[in-house]
Each structure stands twice: as structure tokens, then as C-alpha cells.
Amino acid sequence: MTRKTAVKRKESMADRVYEALKDDIFEFRLIPGDKFSEGDVGTRLSASRTPVREALYRLQREGYVEVLFRSGWQVKPFDFQQVEELYDLRITLERAAMHKICALDESPQALRTLTAIWNPDHPSERAVGSTVRALDESFHCDLVAAAGNREMTRIHREITDRLRIIRRLDFTRDDRVDATYKEHSEILAAIRAGEATVAADKLTQHIRTSQKAVREITMERIREAAEAHRGGRKIAPESA
């Protein structure tokens, strides 16, 4: 095996471990405060220590896990102040995107695609469950991308990634799903009419509603969601 091949294989394994752990966090197989060791991860994913450590350091840089002195790793507890700040930044970016889109000479294709998704002919055609969450995330990301600013799009996607874990709990109630369809439709209608300020204000109100729901999230509710969403074997937490 050449050195180049060995490096590529190591990077590939590190990527695989990274994606597996991130999926564990997003799917609540690992919840905030859970502790685990590098050995736990390596055994479960059949990976050696080097790629496991690389994956964990990457997740640490992104704010998902933290290293504990002499006692392994831990899924980082929620920092609700940080969540508030990320929501504020997200609103700033998305409001700017509304104005940029309305100032374009030609309506972007994304706008027509999103209009078709969020204005179904019949309620029975609405998405359900995890599909709604994915579509909601795409709605906001696609609108920002349609504004045409690549750096704005990159930063917004990073914020979206950081908020994904906690935002998904906002879609456990039917009334929030109904409200999301209605609010998205109204935002799109304002954009098509060229009413940038109206679109931005409606979007802000829409996000603030979600932000308010997030403030009501407790660790008890997160544990309940974990039990409901777990579909795979969780890494056994170390004893505290």
C-alpha cells in the first residue's frame, strides 16, 4: 500500500466516523451530556484510534462534543444563550436575503420550486414527519442561496447545521406543521409581489415563533424525544 493510499484510507475512515457520530447526535442516540470514550466509538464502528480521534476533534471544533479531563468525551450540553445568538444571526441573514431576491432582475427558479412545495393542492399532499423538517430547512437555505451571495449562503448553512438538533423538536406538534405551511406560503407570496420588507417581516415573525418554542425545550423533553427517535444502538455512556 502506498503512502498516498494509506492517507486517503485514513481520511475516509475519519469521515465515516465523523458522519456516524454526527448522525447519532442528530437522531438522539447520543443526547447532550452523554459521555463516551474513544474506545467505545472505535469498537462500535470498527475503527482505529487515529481516525476516531480526528473525527472527534472535528466535532469538537464544530461545537458538538467536548473533551473531558481524564474521562473521555461528552456530547456538549446545550448552550441556550448561544442558541439565542444563532437565531438572531440567522434572522439577520435571512432578512437580507429577502431584499436581495426582490432586487433581482429575474425571479430565481428556486422561488417557483418552493412555491409549488408549500402550496399543495390539497392538505393530504402535505409532507409529514421528518420530511417536513427537511423541507423546512431547505426552504430557508434555498431562499438564502437564491440571493446569490456565496459567503452569506455558507455562513447560513453553518448556522442551520448548528441549530438542526434543537429545531427538530419544533415539529413534534401538528399545529406547528400547519403554521409552517401557512407562513411559508405567505412569505413566498410577498417575495413574488416584490414586497421585500413585508417578506422580511413575515419571515422574522415565523422564525421568532420557532425560537420561542425552543426556549420551552427542557432536557426532560429532549430525553423523551430521544426515546421516540432512537432507531439504532446507542454508544453506552460511561458511568459518571
Coordinates of N, CA and C in Angstrom, one line a residue:
M1 N 0.9 -1.2 0.0 CA 0.0 0.0 0.0 C 0.9 1.2 0.0
T2 N 0.6 2.1 -0.9 CA 1.4 3.4 -1.0 C 1.0 4.3 0.1
R3 N 1.9 5.3 0.4 CA 1.6 6.2 1.5 C 0.4 7.0 1.2
K4 N 0.2 7.4 -0.1 CA -0.9 8.2 -0.6 C -2.2 7.4 -0.3
T5 N -2.2 6.1 -0.6 CA -3.4 5.3 -0.5 C -3.7 5.2 1.0
A6 N -2.7 5.0 1.9 CA -2.9 4.9 3.3 C -3.5 6.2 3.9
V7 N -3.0 7.3 3.4 CA -3.5 8.6 3.9 C -5.0 8.8 3.5
K8 N -5.3 8.4 2.2 CA -6.7 8.5 1.7 C -7.6 7.6 2.5
R9 N -7.1 6.4 2.8 CA -8.0 5.5 3.5 C -8.3 6.0 5.0
K10 N -7.2 6.6 5.6 CA -7.4 7.1 6.9 C -8.4 8.3 6.9
E11 N -8.3 9.1 5.9 CA -9.2 10.2 5.8 C -10.6 9.8 5.6
S12 N -10.7 8.7 4.8 CA -12.1 8.2 4.5 C -12.7 7.6 5.8
M13 N -11.9 6.9 6.6 CA -12.4 6.3 7.8 C -12.8 7.4 8.8
A14 N -11.9 8.4 8.9 CA -12.2 9.6 9.8 C -13.5 10.2 9.4
D15 N -13.8 10.4 8.1 CA -15.0 11.0 7.6 C -16.2 10.1 8.0
R16 N -16.0 8.8 7.8 CA -17.1 7.8 8.2 C -17.5 7.9 9.6
V17 N -16.5 7.9 10.5 CA -16.7 8.0 11.9 C -17.4 9.4 12.3
Y18 N -16.9 10.4 11.6 CA -17.5 11.8 11.9 C -19.0 11.8 11.5
E19 N -19.3 11.2 10.3 CA -20.7 11.2 9.9 C -21.6 10.4 10.8
A20 N -21.0 9.2 11.2 CA -21.8 8.3 12.1 C -22.1 9.0 13.5
L21 N -21.1 9.6 14.0 CA -21.3 10.3 15.3 C -22.2 11.4 15.2
K22 N -22.1 12.2 14.1 CA -23.0 13.3 13.9 C -24.4 12.9 13.8
D23 N -24.6 11.8 13.1 CA -25.9 11.2 12.9 C -26.5 10.7 14.3
D24 N -25.6 10.1 15.1 CA -26.0 9.7 16.4 C -26.6 10.9 17.2
I25 N -25.9 12.0 17.1 CA -26.3 13.2 17.8 C -27.6 13.8 17.3
F26 N -27.7 13.9 16.0 CA -28.9 14.4 15.3 C -30.1 13.5 15.5
E27 N -29.9 12.2 15.6 CA -31.0 11.3 15.8 C -31.3 10.9 17.3
F28 N -30.6 11.7 18.2 CA -30.8 11.5 19.6 C -30.4 10.1 20.2
R29 N -29.5 9.4 19.4 CA -28.9 8.2 20.0 C -27.9 8.6 21.0
L30 N -27.3 9.8 20.8 CA -26.5 10.5 21.8 C -27.1 11.8 22.1
I31 N -27.4 12.1 23.4 CA -28.0 13.4 23.7 C -27.1 14.2 24.6
P32 N -27.3 15.5 24.7 CA -26.5 16.4 25.4 C -26.2 15.9 26.8
G33 N -24.9 15.8 27.2 CA -24.4 15.4 28.5 C -24.0 13.9 28.5
D34 N -24.3 13.1 27.4 CA -23.9 11.8 27.3 C -22.3 11.7 27.2
K35 N -21.7 10.8 28.0 CA -20.3 10.6 28.0 C -19.9 9.3 27.3
F36 N -18.8 9.3 26.6 CA -18.3 8.1 25.9 C -16.8 8.2 25.7
S37 N -16.2 7.1 25.4 CA -14.7 7.1 25.2 C -14.4 6.8 23.8
E38 N -13.2 7.1 23.4 CA -12.7 6.8 22.0 C -12.8 5.3 21.8
G39 N -12.5 4.5 22.8 CA -12.6 3.1 22.6 C -14.0 2.6 22.3
D40 N -15.0 3.2 22.9 CA -16.4 2.9 22.6 C -16.7 3.1 21.2
V41 N -16.3 4.3 20.7 CA -16.6 4.6 19.3 C -15.8 3.7 18.3
G42 N -14.5 3.4 18.6 CA -13.7 2.6 17.8 C -14.3 1.2 17.7
T43 N -14.7 0.6 18.8 CA -15.3 -0.7 18.8 C -16.6 -0.8 18.0
R44 N -17.4 0.1 18.2 CA -18.7 0.1 17.5 C -18.6 0.3 16.0
L45 N -17.7 1.2 15.6 CA -17.5 1.5 14.2 C -16.4 0.8 13.5
S46 N -15.7 -0.2 14.3 CA -14.6 -0.9 13.7 C -13.5 0.0 13.2
A47 N -13.2 1.0 14.0 CA -12.2 2.0 13.5 C -11.0 2.1 14.5
S48 N -9.9 2.4 14.1 CA -8.7 2.5 14.9 C -8.7 3.9 15.6
R49 N -7.9 4.1 16.6 CA -7.9 5.3 17.4 C -7.7 6.6 16.6
T50 N -6.8 6.5 15.6 CA -6.4 7.8 14.9 C -7.6 8.4 14.2
P51 N -8.3 7.7 13.3 CA -9.5 8.3 12.6 C -10.6 8.7 13.6
V52 N -10.7 7.9 14.7 CA -11.7 8.2 15.7 C -11.4 9.6 16.4
R53 N -10.1 9.7 16.7 CA -9.7 11.0 17.4 C -9.9 12.2 16.4
E54 N -9.5 12.0 15.1 CA -9.6 13.0 14.1 C -11.1 13.5 14.0
A55 N -12.0 12.5 14.0 CA -13.4 12.8 13.8 C -13.9 13.5 15.1
L56 N -13.5 13.1 16.2 CA -13.9 13.8 17.5 C -13.4 15.2 17.6
Y57 N -12.2 15.4 17.1 CA -11.6 16.8 17.2 C -12.4 17.7 16.2
R58 N -12.8 17.1 15.1 CA -13.6 17.9 14.1 C -14.9 18.2 14.7
L59 N -15.6 17.3 15.4 CA -16.8 17.6 16.0 C -16.7 18.6 17.2
Q60 N -15.5 18.5 17.8 CA -15.3 19.5 18.9 C -15.1 20.9 18.3
R61 N -14.4 21.0 17.2 CA -14.3 22.4 16.6 C -15.6 22.9 16.1
E62 N -16.6 22.0 15.8 CA -17.9 22.5 15.3 C -18.9 22.7 16.5
G63 N -18.4 22.3 17.7 CA -19.2 22.6 18.8 C -20.2 21.5 19.3
Y64 N -20.0 20.3 18.8 CA -20.9 19.2 19.1 C -20.5 18.4 20.3
V65 N -19.2 18.3 20.5 CA -18.7 17.5 21.6 C -17.6 18.2 22.3
E66 N -17.2 17.8 23.5 CA -16.1 18.4 24.2 C -15.3 17.3 25.0
V67 N -14.0 17.5 25.1 CA -13.2 16.5 25.7 C -13.2 16.8 27.2
L68 N -13.3 15.7 28.0 CA -13.3 15.8 29.5 C -11.9 15.4 30.0
F69 N -11.5 16.1 31.0 CA -10.2 15.8 31.6 C -10.1 14.4 32.2
R70 N -9.3 13.5 31.6 CA -9.1 12.1 32.1 C -10.4 11.3 32.1
S71 N -11.4 11.7 31.4 CA -12.6 10.8 31.4 C -13.3 10.8 30.1
G72 N -12.6 10.9 29.0 CA -13.2 10.7 27.6 C -13.8 11.9 27.1
W73 N -15.0 11.7 26.4 CA -15.7 12.8 25.7 C -17.1 12.9 26.2
Q74 N -17.7 14.0 25.8 CA -19.1 14.2 26.2 C -19.8 15.0 25.1
V75 N -21.0 14.6 24.8 CA -21.8 15.5 23.9 C -22.1 16.8 24.6
K76 N -21.8 17.9 23.9 CA -21.8 19.2 24.6 C -23.2 19.5 25.0
P77 N -23.4 19.9 26.3 CA -24.7 20.3 26.7 C -25.2 21.6 26.0
F78 N -26.5 21.7 25.8 CA -27.0 22.9 25.1 C -26.6 24.2 25.8
D79 N -26.1 25.1 25.0 CA -25.8 26.5 25.5 C -27.0 27.3 24.9
F80 N -28.0 27.6 25.8 CA -29.2 28.2 25.3 C -28.9 29.7 24.9
Q81 N -28.0 30.3 25.5 CA -27.6 31.7 25.2 C -27.0 31.7 23.8
Q82 N -26.2 30.7 23.4 CA -25.6 30.6 22.1 C -26.7 30.3 21.1
V83 N -27.7 29.5 21.4 CA -28.8 29.2 20.5 C -29.6 30.5 20.2
E84 N -29.8 31.4 21.2 CA -30.5 32.7 21.0 C -29.7 33.5 20.0
E85 N -28.4 33.5 20.2 CA -27.5 34.4 19.4 C -27.5 33.8 17.9
L86 N -27.5 32.5 17.8 CA -27.5 31.9 16.4 C -28.9 32.3 15.7
Y87 N -30.0 32.3 16.5 CA -31.2 32.6 15.9 C -31.2 34.1 15.4
D88 N -30.6 35.0 16.2 CA -30.6 36.4 15.9 C -29.7 36.6 14.6
L89 N -28.6 35.9 14.5 CA -27.8 36.0 13.3 C -28.5 35.4 12.1
R90 N -29.2 34.3 12.3 CA -30.0 33.7 11.2 C -31.0 34.6 10.7
I91 N -31.7 35.3 11.5 CA -32.7 36.3 11.1 C -32.1 37.4 10.3
T92 N -31.0 37.9 10.8 CA -30.3 39.0 10.1 C -29.9 38.6 8.6
L93 N -29.4 37.4 8.5 CA -29.0 36.9 7.1 C -30.2 36.7 6.3
E94 N -31.3 36.1 6.8 CA -32.5 35.8 6.0 C -33.2 37.0 5.6
R95 N -33.3 38.0 6.5 CA -33.9 39.3 6.1 C -33.1 39.9 4.9
A96 N -31.8 39.9 5.0 CA -31.0 40.5 3.9 C -31.3 39.7 2.6
A97 N -31.4 38.4 2.7 CA -31.7 37.6 1.5 C -33.0 38.0 0.9
M98 N -34.0 38.3 1.7 CA -35.3 38.7 1.1 C -35.2 40.0 0.3
H99 N -34.4 40.9 0.8 CA -34.2 42.2 0.0 C -33.4 41.9 -1.3
K100 N -32.4 41.0 -1.2 CA -31.6 40.8 -2.4 C -32.4 40.0 -3.4
I101 N -33.2 39.1 -3.0 CA -34.1 38.4 -4.0 C -35.0 39.3 -4.7
C102 N -35.7 40.2 -3.9 CA -36.7 41.1 -4.5 C -36.0 42.1 -5.4
A103 N -34.7 42.3 -5.3 CA -34.0 43.3 -6.1 C -33.4 42.6 -7.4
L104 N -33.6 41.3 -7.6 CA -33.0 40.6 -8.7 C -33.9 41.0 -10.0
D105 N -33.2 41.0 -11.1 CA -33.9 41.4 -12.4 C -34.8 40.3 -12.8
E106 N -34.5 39.0 -12.4 CA -35.3 37.9 -12.8 C -35.6 37.0 -11.6
S107 N -36.8 36.5 -11.4 CA -37.2 35.7 -10.3 C -36.4 34.4 -10.4
P108 N -35.7 33.9 -9.3 CA -35.0 32.7 -9.4 C -35.9 31.5 -9.5
Q109 N -35.3 30.4 -10.1 CA -36.1 29.2 -10.2 C -36.5 28.6 -8.9
A110 N -35.6 28.8 -7.9 CA -35.9 28.3 -6.5 C -37.2 28.8 -6.0
L111 N -37.5 30.0 -6.3 CA -38.8 30.6 -5.9 C -40.0 29.8 -6.4
R112 N -39.9 29.4 -7.6 CA -41.0 28.7 -8.3 C -41.1 27.3 -7.7
T113 N -40.0 26.7 -7.4 CA -39.9 25.3 -6.8 C -40.5 25.3 -5.4
L114 N -40.1 26.3 -4.6 CA -40.6 26.4 -3.3 C -42.1 26.7 -3.2
T115 N -42.6 27.5 -4.1 CA -44.0 27.9 -4.2 C -44.8 26.6 -4.4
A116 N -44.3 25.7 -5.3 CA -45.0 24.5 -5.6 C -45.1 23.6 -4.4
I117 N -44.0 23.5 -3.6 CA -43.9 22.7 -2.5 C -44.8 23.1 -1.3
W118 N -44.8 24.4 -1.1 CA -45.5 25.0 0.1 C -47.0 25.4 -0.2
N119 N -47.4 25.2 -1.4 CA -48.8 25.5 -1.8 C -49.5 24.2 -2.4
P120 N -49.6 23.1 -1.7 CA -50.1 21.9 -2.2 C -51.6 22.1 -2.6
D121 N -52.1 21.4 -3.6 CA -53.5 21.5 -4.0 C -54.4 21.0 -2.9
H122 N -54.0 20.1 -2.1 CA -54.9 19.5 -1.1 C -54.0 19.2 0.2
P123 N -54.6 19.4 1.4 CA -53.8 19.1 2.6 C -53.2 17.7 2.7
S124 N -53.9 16.8 2.0 CA -53.4 15.4 2.0 C -52.0 15.3 1.3
E125 N -51.7 16.3 0.5 CA -50.4 16.3 -0.2 C -49.2 16.8 0.6
R126 N -49.6 17.3 1.8 CA -48.5 17.8 2.6 C -47.6 16.7 3.1
A127 N -46.3 17.1 3.3 CA -45.3 16.2 3.9 C -45.6 15.9 5.4
V128 N -45.1 14.9 5.9 CA -45.2 14.6 7.3 C -43.9 14.2 7.9
G129 N -43.9 14.2 9.3 CA -42.7 13.7 10.0 C -41.4 14.4 9.6
S130 N -40.4 13.5 9.5 CA -39.0 14.0 9.2 C -39.0 14.8 7.9
T131 N -39.8 14.4 7.0 CA -39.8 15.1 5.6 C -40.2 16.6 5.8
V132 N -41.1 16.9 6.7 CA -41.4 18.3 6.9 C -40.2 19.1 7.4
R133 N -39.5 18.4 8.4 CA -38.3 19.1 8.9 C -37.3 19.4 7.9
A134 N -37.1 18.4 7.0 CA -36.1 18.5 5.9 C -36.5 19.6 5.0
L135 N -37.8 19.6 4.6 CA -38.3 20.6 3.7 C -38.2 22.0 4.3
D136 N -38.5 22.1 5.6 CA -38.4 23.4 6.2 C -37.0 24.0 6.2
E137 N -36.1 23.1 6.5 CA -34.7 23.5 6.4 C -34.3 23.9 5.0
S138 N -34.7 23.2 4.1 CA -34.4 23.5 2.7 C -35.0 24.8 2.2
F139 N -36.2 25.1 2.7 CA -36.9 26.4 2.4 C -36.0 27.5 2.8
H140 N -35.5 27.6 4.0 CA -34.7 28.7 4.4 C -33.4 28.7 3.7
C141 N -32.7 27.6 3.6 CA -31.4 27.5 2.9 C -31.5 27.9 1.5
D142 N -32.5 27.4 0.8 CA -32.7 27.7 -0.7 C -33.0 29.2 -0.9
L143 N -33.8 29.8 0.0 CA -34.0 31.2 -0.2 C -32.8 32.0 0.0
V144 N -32.0 31.7 1.0 CA -30.7 32.4 1.1 C -29.8 32.2 0.0
A145 N -29.7 31.0 -0.5 CA -28.9 30.7 -1.7 C -29.3 31.4 -2.9
A146 N -30.7 31.6 -3.0 CA -31.2 32.3 -4.2 C -30.8 33.7 -4.3
A147 N -30.4 34.3 -3.1 CA -30.0 35.7 -3.1 C -28.7 35.9 -3.9
G148 N -27.9 34.8 -4.0 CA -26.7 34.9 -4.9 C -25.4 35.2 -4.2
N149 N -25.4 35.3 -2.9 CA -24.2 35.7 -2.1 C -23.6 34.4 -1.5
R150 N -22.5 33.9 -2.1 CA -22.0 32.6 -1.7 C -21.5 32.6 -0.2
E151 N -20.9 33.7 0.3 CA -20.5 33.7 1.7 C -21.7 33.7 2.6
M152 N -22.7 34.5 2.3 CA -23.9 34.5 3.1 C -24.5 33.1 3.1
T153 N -24.5 32.4 2.0 CA -25.1 31.1 1.9 C -24.3 30.1 2.8
R154 N -22.9 30.2 2.8 CA -22.1 29.3 3.6 C -22.3 29.5 5.0
I155 N -22.3 30.8 5.5 CA -22.5 31.1 6.9 C -23.9 30.6 7.4
H156 N -24.9 30.9 6.5 CA -26.2 30.5 6.9 C -26.3 28.9 7.1
R157 N -25.7 28.2 6.2 CA -25.7 26.7 6.3 C -25.0 26.3 7.5
E158 N -24.0 26.9 7.9 CA -23.3 26.5 9.2 C -24.2 26.8 10.4
I159 N -24.9 27.9 10.4 CA -25.8 28.2 11.5 C -27.0 27.2 11.5
T160 N -27.5 26.8 10.3 CA -28.5 25.8 10.2 C -28.1 24.5 10.8
D161 N -26.9 24.1 10.5 CA -26.3 22.9 10.9 C -26.3 22.9 12.5
R162 N -25.9 24.0 13.0 CA -25.7 24.1 14.5 C -27.1 24.0 15.2
L163 N -28.1 24.5 14.5 CA -29.4 24.6 15.1 C -30.3 23.4 14.9
R164 N -29.8 22.5 14.0 CA -30.7 21.4 13.5 C -31.2 20.5 14.6
I165 N -30.3 20.2 15.6 CA -30.7 19.3 16.7 C -31.8 19.8 17.5
I166 N -31.8 21.1 17.8 CA -32.8 21.6 18.7 C -34.0 22.0 17.9
R167 N -33.9 22.5 16.6 CA -35.0 22.9 15.8 C -36.0 21.7 15.5
R168 N -35.4 20.5 15.4 CA -36.3 19.4 15.0 C -37.4 19.1 16.0
L169 N -37.1 19.6 17.3 CA -38.2 19.4 18.3 C -39.4 20.3 18.1
D170 N -39.2 21.3 17.2 CA -40.3 22.2 17.0 C -41.4 21.6 16.1
F171 N -41.1 20.4 15.5 CA -42.0 19.8 14.5 C -42.7 18.5 15.1
T172 N -42.8 18.5 16.4 CA -43.5 17.4 17.0 C -45.0 17.6 17.2
R173 N -45.4 18.9 16.9 CA -46.8 19.2 17.1 C -47.5 19.5 15.7
D174 N -48.7 19.0 15.6 CA -49.4 19.2 14.3 C -49.7 20.7 14.0
D175 N -49.9 21.5 15.1 CA -50.2 22.9 14.9 C -49.0 23.6 14.3
R176 N -47.8 23.2 14.7 CA -46.6 23.9 14.1 C -46.4 23.5 12.7
V177 N -46.8 22.3 12.3 CA -46.7 21.9 10.9 C -47.7 22.7 10.0
D178 N -48.9 22.8 10.5 CA -49.9 23.6 9.8 C -49.5 25.1 9.7
A179 N -48.9 25.6 10.8 CA -48.5 27.0 10.8 C -47.3 27.2 9.8
T180 N -46.4 26.2 9.7 CA -45.3 26.3 8.8 C -45.7 26.4 7.4
Y181 N -46.7 25.6 7.0 CA -47.2 25.7 5.6 C -47.8 27.1 5.3
K182 N -48.6 27.5 6.2 CA -49.2 28.8 6.0 C -48.2 30.0 6.0
E183 N -47.3 30.0 6.9 CA -46.3 31.1 7.0 C -45.3 31.1 5.8
H184 N -44.9 29.9 5.4 CA -44.0 29.8 4.2 C -44.7 30.3 3.0
S185 N -46.0 29.9 2.8 CA -46.8 30.4 1.7 C -46.9 31.9 1.6
E186 N -47.1 32.5 2.8 CA -47.3 34.0 2.9 C -45.9 34.7 2.6
I187 N -44.8 34.1 3.0 CA -43.5 34.7 2.8 C -43.2 34.7 1.3
L188 N -43.5 33.5 0.6 CA -43.3 33.4 -0.8 C -44.1 34.3 -1.6
A189 N -45.4 34.5 -1.2 CA -46.3 35.4 -1.9 C -45.8 36.8 -1.8
A190 N -45.3 37.2 -0.7 CA -44.7 38.6 -0.5 C -43.5 38.8 -1.4
I191 N -42.6 37.8 -1.5 CA -41.5 37.9 -2.4 C -41.9 38.0 -3.8
R192 N -42.8 37.2 -4.3 CA -43.3 37.2 -5.7 C -43.9 38.6 -6.0
A193 N -44.5 39.2 -5.0 CA -45.1 40.5 -5.2 C -44.0 41.7 -5.1
G194 N -42.8 41.3 -4.8 CA -41.7 42.3 -4.8 C -41.7 43.1 -3.5
E195 N -42.5 42.6 -2.5 CA -42.6 43.3 -1.2 C -41.5 42.8 -0.2
A196 N -40.3 43.3 -0.4 CA -39.2 42.8 0.4 C -39.4 43.0 1.9
T197 N -39.8 44.2 2.3 CA -40.0 44.4 3.7 C -41.1 43.5 4.3
V198 N -42.2 43.4 3.6 CA -43.3 42.5 4.1 C -42.7 41.1 4.2
A199 N -42.0 40.6 3.2 CA -41.5 39.2 3.2 C -40.5 39.1 4.4
A200 N -39.7 40.1 4.6 CA -38.7 40.0 5.7 C -39.4 40.0 7.1
D201 N -40.4 40.8 7.2 CA -41.1 40.9 8.5 C -41.9 39.6 8.8
K202 N -42.5 39.0 7.7 CA -43.2 37.8 7.9 C -42.2 36.6 8.3
L203 N -41.1 36.7 7.6 CA -40.1 35.7 7.9 C -39.6 35.8 9.3
T204 N -39.3 37.0 9.7 CA -38.8 37.3 11.1 C -39.8 36.7 12.1
Q205 N -41.1 37.0 11.9 CA -42.1 36.5 12.8 C -42.2 35.0 12.8
H206 N -42.0 34.4 11.7 CA -42.0 33.0 11.5 C -40.9 32.3 12.3
I207 N -39.7 32.9 12.2 CA -38.5 32.4 12.9 C -38.6 32.6 14.4
R208 N -39.2 33.8 14.8 CA -39.3 34.1 16.2 C -40.3 33.1 16.9
T209 N -41.3 32.7 16.2 CA -42.2 31.7 16.7 C -41.5 30.4 17.1
S210 N -40.6 30.0 16.1 CA -39.8 28.8 16.4 C -38.9 29.0 17.5
Q211 N -38.3 30.2 17.6 CA -37.3 30.5 18.6 C -38.0 30.4 20.0
K212 N -39.2 30.9 20.1 CA -40.0 30.9 21.3 C -40.2 29.4 21.8
A213 N -40.6 28.5 20.8 CA -40.8 27.1 21.1 C -39.5 26.5 21.6
V214 N -38.4 26.9 21.1 CA -37.1 26.4 21.5 C -36.8 26.8 23.0
R215 N -37.2 28.0 23.4 CA -37.0 28.4 24.7 C -37.7 27.5 25.7
E216 N -38.7 26.8 25.3 CA -39.5 26.0 26.2 C -39.0 24.6 26.3
I217 N -38.0 24.3 25.5 CA -37.4 22.9 25.5 C -36.6 22.7 26.8
T218 N -36.8 21.6 27.4 CA -36.1 21.2 28.6 C -35.4 19.9 28.3
M219 N -34.4 19.5 29.2 CA -33.7 18.2 29.0 C -34.7 17.1 29.1
E220 N -35.8 17.2 29.9 CA -36.7 16.1 30.0 C -37.4 15.9 28.7
R221 N -37.7 17.0 28.0 CA -38.3 16.8 26.6 C -37.4 16.2 25.6
I222 N -36.1 16.6 25.8 CA -35.1 16.1 24.9 C -34.9 14.6 25.1
R223 N -35.0 14.1 26.3 CA -34.9 12.7 26.6 C -36.1 12.0 26.1
E224 N -37.3 12.6 26.2 CA -38.5 12.0 25.6 C -38.3 11.8 24.1
A225 N -37.8 12.9 23.5 CA -37.6 12.8 22.0 C -36.6 11.8 21.7
A226 N -35.6 11.6 22.5 CA -34.6 10.6 22.3 C -35.2 9.2 22.2
E227 N -36.0 8.9 23.2 CA -36.7 7.6 23.2 C -37.6 7.4 22.0
A228 N -38.2 8.5 21.5 CA -39.1 8.4 20.4 C -38.3 8.2 19.0
H229 N -37.1 8.8 19.0 CA -36.4 8.8 17.7 C -35.3 7.8 17.6
R230 N -34.9 7.2 18.7 CA -33.8 6.2 18.6 C -34.2 5.0 17.8
G231 N -33.4 4.8 16.8 CA -33.7 3.6 15.9 C -32.5 2.7 15.8
G232 N -31.4 3.1 16.5 CA -30.2 2.3 16.4 C -29.6 2.1 17.8
R233 N -28.6 1.4 17.9 CA -27.9 1.1 19.2 C -27.1 2.4 19.6
K234 N -27.3 2.8 20.8 CA -26.6 4.0 21.3 C -25.3 3.6 21.9
I235 N -24.2 4.4 21.8 CA -23.0 4.1 22.5 C -23.3 4.2 24.0
A236 N -22.9 3.1 24.7 CA -23.2 3.1 26.1 C -22.4 4.2 26.8
P237 N -23.1 5.0 27.6 CA -22.5 6.1 28.3 C -21.6 5.5 29.4
E238 N -20.5 6.2 29.7 CA -19.7 5.8 30.8 C -20.4 6.2 32.1
S239 N -20.0 5.5 33.2 CA -20.6 5.9 34.5 C -20.1 7.2 34.9
A240 N -20.9 8.0 35.5 CA -20.5 9.4 35.9 C -19.5 9.3 37.1

